mmCIF file of C-alpha atoms and ligand atoms in Angstrom:
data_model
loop_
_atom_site.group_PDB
_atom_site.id
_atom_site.type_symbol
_atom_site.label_atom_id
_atom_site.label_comp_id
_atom_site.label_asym_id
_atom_site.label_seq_id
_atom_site.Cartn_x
_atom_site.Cartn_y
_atom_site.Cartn_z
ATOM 1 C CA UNK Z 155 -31.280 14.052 43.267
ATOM 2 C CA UNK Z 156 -29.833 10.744 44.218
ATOM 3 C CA UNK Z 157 -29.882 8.293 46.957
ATOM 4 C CA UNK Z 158 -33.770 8.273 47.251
ATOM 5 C CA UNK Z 159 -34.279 4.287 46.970
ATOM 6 C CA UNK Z 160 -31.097 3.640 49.172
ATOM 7 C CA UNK Z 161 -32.754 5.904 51.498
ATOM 8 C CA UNK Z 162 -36.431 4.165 51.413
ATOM 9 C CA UNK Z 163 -34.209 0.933 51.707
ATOM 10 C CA UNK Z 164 -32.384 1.581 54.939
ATOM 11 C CA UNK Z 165 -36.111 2.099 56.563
ATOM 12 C CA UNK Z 166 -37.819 -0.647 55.127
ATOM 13 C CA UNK Z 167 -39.608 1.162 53.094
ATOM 14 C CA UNK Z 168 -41.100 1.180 49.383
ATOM 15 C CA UNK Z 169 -38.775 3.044 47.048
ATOM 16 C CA UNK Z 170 -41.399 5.395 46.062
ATOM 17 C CA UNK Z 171 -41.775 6.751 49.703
ATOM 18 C CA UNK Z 172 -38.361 7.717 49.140
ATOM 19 C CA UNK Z 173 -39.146 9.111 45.850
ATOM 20 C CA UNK Z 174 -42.094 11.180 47.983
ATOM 21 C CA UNK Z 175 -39.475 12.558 50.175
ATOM 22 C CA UNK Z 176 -37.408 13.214 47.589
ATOM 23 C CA UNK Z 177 -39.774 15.859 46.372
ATOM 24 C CA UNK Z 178 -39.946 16.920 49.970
ATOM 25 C CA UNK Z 179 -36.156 17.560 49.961
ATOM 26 C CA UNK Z 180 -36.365 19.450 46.405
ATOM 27 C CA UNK Z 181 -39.042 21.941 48.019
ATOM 28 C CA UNK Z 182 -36.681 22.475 50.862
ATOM 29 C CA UNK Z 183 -33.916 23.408 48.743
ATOM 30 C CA UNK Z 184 -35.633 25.372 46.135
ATOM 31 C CA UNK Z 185 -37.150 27.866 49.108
ATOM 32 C CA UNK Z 186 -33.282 27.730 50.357
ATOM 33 C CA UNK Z 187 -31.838 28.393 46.799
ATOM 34 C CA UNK Z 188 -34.338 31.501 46.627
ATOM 35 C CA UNK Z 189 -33.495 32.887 50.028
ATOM 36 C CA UNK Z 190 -29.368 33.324 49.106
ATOM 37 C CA UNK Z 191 -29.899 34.501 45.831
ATOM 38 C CA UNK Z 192 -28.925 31.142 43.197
ATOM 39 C CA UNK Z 193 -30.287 32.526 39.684
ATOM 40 C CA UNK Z 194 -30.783 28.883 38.616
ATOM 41 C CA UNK Z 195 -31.248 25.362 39.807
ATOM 42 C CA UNK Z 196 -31.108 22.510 37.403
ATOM 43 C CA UNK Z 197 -32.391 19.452 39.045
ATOM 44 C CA UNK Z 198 -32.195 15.795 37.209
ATOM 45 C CA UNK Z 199 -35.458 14.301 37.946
ATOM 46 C CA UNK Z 200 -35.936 11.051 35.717
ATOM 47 C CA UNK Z 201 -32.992 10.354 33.093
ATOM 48 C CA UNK Z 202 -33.659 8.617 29.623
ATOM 49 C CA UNK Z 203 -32.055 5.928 31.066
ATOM 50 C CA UNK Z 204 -34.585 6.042 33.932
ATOM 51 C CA UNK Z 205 -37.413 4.040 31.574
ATOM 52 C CA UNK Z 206 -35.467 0.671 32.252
ATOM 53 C CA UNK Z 207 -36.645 1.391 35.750
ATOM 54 C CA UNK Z 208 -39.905 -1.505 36.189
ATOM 55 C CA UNK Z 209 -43.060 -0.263 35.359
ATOM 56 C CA UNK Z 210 -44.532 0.442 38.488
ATOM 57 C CA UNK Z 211 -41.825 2.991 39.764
ATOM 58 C CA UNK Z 212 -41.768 4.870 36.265
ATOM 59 C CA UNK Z 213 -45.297 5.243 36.747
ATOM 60 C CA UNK Z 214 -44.931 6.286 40.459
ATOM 61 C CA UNK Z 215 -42.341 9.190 39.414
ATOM 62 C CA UNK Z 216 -44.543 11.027 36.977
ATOM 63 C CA UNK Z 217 -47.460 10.606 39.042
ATOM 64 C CA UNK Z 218 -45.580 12.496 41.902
ATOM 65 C CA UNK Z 219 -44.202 14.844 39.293
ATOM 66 C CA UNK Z 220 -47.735 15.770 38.587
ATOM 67 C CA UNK Z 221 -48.671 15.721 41.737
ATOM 68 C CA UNK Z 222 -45.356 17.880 42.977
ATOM 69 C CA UNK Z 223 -46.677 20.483 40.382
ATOM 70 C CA UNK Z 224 -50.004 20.523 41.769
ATOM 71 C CA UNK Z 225 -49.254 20.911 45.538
ATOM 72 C CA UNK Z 226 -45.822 23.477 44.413
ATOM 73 C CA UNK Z 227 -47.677 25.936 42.403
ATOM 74 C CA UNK Z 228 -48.544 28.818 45.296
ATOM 75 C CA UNK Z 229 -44.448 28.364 46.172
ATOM 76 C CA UNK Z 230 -43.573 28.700 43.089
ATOM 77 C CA UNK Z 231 -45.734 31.769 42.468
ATOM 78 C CA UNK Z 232 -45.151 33.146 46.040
ATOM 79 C CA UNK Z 233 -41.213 32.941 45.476
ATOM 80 C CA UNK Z 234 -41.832 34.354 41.995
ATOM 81 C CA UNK Z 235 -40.024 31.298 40.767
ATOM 82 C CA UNK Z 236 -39.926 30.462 37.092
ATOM 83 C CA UNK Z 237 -40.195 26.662 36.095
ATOM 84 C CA UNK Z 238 -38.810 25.246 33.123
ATOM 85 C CA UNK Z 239 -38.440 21.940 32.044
ATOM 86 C CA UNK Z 240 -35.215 20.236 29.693
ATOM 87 C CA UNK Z 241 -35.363 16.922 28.322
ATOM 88 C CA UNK Z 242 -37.494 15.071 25.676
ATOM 89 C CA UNK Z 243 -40.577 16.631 27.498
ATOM 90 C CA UNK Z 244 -42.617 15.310 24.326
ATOM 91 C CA UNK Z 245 -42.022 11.755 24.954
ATOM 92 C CA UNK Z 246 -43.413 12.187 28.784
ATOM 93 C CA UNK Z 247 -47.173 10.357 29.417
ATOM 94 C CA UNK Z 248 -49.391 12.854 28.012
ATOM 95 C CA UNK Z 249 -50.914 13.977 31.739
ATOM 96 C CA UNK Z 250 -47.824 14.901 32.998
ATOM 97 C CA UNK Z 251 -46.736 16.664 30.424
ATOM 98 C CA UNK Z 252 -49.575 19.126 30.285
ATOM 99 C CA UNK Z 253 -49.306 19.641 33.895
ATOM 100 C CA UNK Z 254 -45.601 20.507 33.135
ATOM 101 C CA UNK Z 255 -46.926 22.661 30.409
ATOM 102 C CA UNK Z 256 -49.240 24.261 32.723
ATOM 103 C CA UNK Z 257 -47.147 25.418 35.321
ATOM 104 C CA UNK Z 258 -45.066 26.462 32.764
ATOM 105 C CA UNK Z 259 -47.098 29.297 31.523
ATOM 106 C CA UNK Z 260 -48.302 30.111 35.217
ATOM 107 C CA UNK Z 261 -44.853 30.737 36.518
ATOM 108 C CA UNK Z 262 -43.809 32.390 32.670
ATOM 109 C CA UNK Z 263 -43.898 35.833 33.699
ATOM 110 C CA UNK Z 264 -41.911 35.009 37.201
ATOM 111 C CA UNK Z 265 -38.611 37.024 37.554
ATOM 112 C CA UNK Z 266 -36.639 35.433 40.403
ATOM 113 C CA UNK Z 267 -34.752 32.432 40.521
ATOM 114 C CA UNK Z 268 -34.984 29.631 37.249
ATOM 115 C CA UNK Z 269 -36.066 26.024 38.600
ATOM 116 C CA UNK Z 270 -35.227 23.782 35.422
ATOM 117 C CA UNK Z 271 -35.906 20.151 36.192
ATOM 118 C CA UNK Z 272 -34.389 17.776 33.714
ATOM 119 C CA UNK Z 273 -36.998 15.182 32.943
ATOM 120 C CA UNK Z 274 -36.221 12.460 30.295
ATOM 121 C CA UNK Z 275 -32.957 14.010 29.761
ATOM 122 C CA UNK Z 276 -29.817 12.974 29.305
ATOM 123 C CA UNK Z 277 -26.264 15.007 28.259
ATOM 124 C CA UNK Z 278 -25.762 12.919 25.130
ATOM 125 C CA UNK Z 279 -29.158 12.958 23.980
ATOM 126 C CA UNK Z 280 -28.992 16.997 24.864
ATOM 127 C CA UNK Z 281 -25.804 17.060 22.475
ATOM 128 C CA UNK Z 282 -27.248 14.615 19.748
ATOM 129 C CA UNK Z 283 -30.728 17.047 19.461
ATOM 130 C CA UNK Z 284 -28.536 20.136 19.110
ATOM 131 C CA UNK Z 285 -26.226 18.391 16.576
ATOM 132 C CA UNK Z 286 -29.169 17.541 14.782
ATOM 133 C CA UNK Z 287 -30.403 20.997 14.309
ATOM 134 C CA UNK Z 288 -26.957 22.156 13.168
ATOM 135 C CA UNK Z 289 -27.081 20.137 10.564
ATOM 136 C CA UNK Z 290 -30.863 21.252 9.278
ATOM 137 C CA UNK Z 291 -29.318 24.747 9.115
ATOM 138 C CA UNK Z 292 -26.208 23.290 7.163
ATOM 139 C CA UNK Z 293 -28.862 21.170 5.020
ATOM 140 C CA UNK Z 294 -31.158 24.741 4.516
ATOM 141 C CA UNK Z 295 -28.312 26.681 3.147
ATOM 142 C CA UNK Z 296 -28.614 28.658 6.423
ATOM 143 C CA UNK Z 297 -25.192 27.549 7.974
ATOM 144 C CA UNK Z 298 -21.751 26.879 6.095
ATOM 145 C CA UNK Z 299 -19.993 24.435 7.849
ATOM 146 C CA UNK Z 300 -16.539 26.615 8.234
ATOM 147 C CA UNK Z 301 -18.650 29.311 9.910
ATOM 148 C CA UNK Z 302 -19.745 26.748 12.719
ATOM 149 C CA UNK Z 303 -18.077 27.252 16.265
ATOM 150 C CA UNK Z 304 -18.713 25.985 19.722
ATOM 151 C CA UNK Z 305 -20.477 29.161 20.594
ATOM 152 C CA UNK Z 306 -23.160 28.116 17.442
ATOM 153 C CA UNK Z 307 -23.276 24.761 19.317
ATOM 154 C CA UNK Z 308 -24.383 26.115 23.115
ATOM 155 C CA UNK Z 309 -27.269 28.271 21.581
ATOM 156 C CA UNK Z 310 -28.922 24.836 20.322
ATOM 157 C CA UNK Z 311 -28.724 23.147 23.659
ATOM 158 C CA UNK Z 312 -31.490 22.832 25.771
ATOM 159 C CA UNK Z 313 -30.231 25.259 27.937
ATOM 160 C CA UNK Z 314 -29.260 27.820 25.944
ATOM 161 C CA UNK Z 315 -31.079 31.006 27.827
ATOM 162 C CA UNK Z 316 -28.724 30.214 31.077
ATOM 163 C CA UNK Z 317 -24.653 30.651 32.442
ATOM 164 C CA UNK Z 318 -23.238 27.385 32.719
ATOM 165 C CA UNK Z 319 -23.399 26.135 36.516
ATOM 166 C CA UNK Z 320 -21.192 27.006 38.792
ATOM 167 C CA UNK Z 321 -21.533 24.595 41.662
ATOM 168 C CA UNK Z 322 -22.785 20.500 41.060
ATOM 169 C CA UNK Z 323 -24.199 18.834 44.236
ATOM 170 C CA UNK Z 324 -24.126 15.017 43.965
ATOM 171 C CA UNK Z 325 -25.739 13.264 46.699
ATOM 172 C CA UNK Z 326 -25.713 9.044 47.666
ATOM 173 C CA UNK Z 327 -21.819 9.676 47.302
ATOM 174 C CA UNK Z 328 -21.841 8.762 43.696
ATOM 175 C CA UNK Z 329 -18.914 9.884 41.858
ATOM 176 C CA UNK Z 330 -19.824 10.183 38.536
ATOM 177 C CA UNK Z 331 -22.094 12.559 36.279
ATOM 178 C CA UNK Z 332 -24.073 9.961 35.127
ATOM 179 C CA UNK Z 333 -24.977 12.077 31.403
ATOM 180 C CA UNK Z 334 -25.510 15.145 33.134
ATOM 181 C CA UNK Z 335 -25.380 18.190 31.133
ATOM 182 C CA UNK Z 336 -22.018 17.123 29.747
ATOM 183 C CA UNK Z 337 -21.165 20.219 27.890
ATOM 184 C CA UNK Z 338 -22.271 22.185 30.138
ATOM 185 C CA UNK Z 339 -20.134 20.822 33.353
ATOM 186 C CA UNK Z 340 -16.645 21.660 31.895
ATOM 187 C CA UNK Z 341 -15.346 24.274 34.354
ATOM 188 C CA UNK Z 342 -18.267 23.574 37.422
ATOM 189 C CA UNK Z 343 -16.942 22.845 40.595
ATOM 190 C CA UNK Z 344 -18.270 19.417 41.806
ATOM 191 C CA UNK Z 345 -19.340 18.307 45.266
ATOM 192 C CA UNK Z 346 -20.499 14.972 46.528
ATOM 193 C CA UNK Z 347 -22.138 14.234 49.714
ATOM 194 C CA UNK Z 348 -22.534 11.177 51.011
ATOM 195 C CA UNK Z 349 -26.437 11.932 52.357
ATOM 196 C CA UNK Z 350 -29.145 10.335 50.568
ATOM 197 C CA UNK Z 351 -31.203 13.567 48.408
ATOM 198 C CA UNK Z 352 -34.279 13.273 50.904
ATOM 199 C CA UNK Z 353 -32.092 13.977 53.840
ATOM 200 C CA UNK Z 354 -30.481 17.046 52.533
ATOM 201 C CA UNK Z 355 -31.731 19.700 53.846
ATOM 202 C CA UNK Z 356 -31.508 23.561 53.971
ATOM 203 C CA UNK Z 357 -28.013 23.258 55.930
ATOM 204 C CA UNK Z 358 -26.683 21.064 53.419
ATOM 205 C CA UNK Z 359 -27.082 23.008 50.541
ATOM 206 C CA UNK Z 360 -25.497 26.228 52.941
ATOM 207 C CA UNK Z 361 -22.786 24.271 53.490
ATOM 208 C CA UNK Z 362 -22.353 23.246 49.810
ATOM 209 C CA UNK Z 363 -22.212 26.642 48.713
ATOM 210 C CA UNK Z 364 -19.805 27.953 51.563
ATOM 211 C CA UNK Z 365 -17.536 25.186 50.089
ATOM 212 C CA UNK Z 366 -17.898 26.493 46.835
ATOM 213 C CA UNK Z 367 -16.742 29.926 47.749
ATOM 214 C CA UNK Z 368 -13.846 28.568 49.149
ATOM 215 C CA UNK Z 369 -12.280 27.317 45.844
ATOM 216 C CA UNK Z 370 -10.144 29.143 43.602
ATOM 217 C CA UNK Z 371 -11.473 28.865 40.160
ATOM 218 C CA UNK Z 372 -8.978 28.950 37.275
ATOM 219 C CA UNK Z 373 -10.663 28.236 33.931
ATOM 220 C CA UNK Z 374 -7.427 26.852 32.508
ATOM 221 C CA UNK Z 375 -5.746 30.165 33.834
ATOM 222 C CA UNK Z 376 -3.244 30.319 36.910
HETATM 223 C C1 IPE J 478 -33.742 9.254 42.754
HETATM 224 O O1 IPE J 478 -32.958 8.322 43.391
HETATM 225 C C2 IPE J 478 -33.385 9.532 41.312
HETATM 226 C C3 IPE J 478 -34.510 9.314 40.355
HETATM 227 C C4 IPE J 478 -34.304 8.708 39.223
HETATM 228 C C5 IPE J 478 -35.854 9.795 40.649
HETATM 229 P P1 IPE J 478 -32.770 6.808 42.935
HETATM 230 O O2 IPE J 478 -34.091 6.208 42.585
HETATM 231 O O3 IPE J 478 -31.734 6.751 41.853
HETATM 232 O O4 IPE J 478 -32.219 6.175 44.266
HETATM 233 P P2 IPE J 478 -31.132 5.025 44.427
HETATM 234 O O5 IPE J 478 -29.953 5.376 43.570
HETATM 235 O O6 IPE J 478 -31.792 3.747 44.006
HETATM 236 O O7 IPE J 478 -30.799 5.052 45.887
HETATM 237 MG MG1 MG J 479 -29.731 6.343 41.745
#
């Protein structure tokens, strides 16, 4: 969800209004992502690089990510949404990760679509947890090293309990991936907009996915 301080920017305005209309533009394309049928959206919210960010903003972002939780919850519950959270949620400021918690249990028994927001996360801190617990089961006796595959690998990522993505929406025109989900990216189709995240909207995301269904995926086939 990029672009929201260039956006505030080009108005005059303090980057955390564009931050607030950010979280505007998420709503908007969660209820769209429900409508056509996406199983799961992964949204990056706040990276672990995001801390170098001055005080004032970091503080800014997690109030509005409490505050987004707050005002979201009937949405969430009327869409029969599911919320889930990736990252180093236990290194969040304590408030908003209980309210993350919270709506977490409220929305637990939801069946529709998966909203995962990536808070604190980043691909190579993803990949250095999941290493990490390899090697506990290697260091219990539990694993032999020879027996360890990729496959062994994906089950101790963060998002383990979901398909890969298909489609990755960059917005601000960035062209990078900027640590996100590295593993998982390797055969999602990528498409960068140059709109700012607050100003894409419902038609945006449409027109995103009706690009997607016009490529011809290979996986390393012909
Ligand atoms: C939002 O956009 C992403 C968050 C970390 C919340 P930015 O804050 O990165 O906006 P730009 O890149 O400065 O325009
Ligand atoms: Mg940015």
């Amino acid at each position: 969800m990029d672009g929201n301080g260039r956006w505030a920017a080009q108005r005059g305005l303090p980057r955390i209004t564009g931050h607030e209309n950010g979280a505007a533009a998420l709503r908007t394309v969660t209820e769209t992502c429900c409508e056509i049928g996406v199983g799961c959206l992964t949204v990056y919210a706040f990276s672990t690089e995001n801390w170098k960010r001055p005080p004032e903003e970091v503080h800014a972002l997690f109030g509005l990510l409490e505050h987004f939780l707050a005002a979201e919850l009937p949405t969430l519950l009327a869409n029969n949404i599911r919320l889930r959270a990736i990252g180093r949620i236990h290194e969040l400021p304590p408030t908003a990760r209980e309210a993350l918690h919270s709506t977490m249990e409220r929305t637990a028994s939801n069946t529709g679509m998966n909203l995962v927001l990536a808070i604190n996360y980043s691909g190579r801190a993803e990949l250095e947890d999941a290493v990490r617990s390899v090697c506990q089961e290697v260091a219990a006796g539990t694993l032999r090293p020879e027996d360890f595959t990729q496959d062994h690998l994906q089950r101790h990522l963060y998002t383990c309990e979901w398909p890969d993505p298909d489609l990755l929406i960059r917005t601000s025109g960035e062209m990078r991936l900027s640590n996100f989900l590295l593993w998982q990216l390797s055969y999602t189709e990528l498409y960068v907009t140059p709109k700012c995240w607050p100003d894409f909207g419902r038609e945006d995301l449409i027109e995103a996915v009706r690009d997607f269904h016009r490529r011809k995926r290979r996986f390393g086939g012909i």
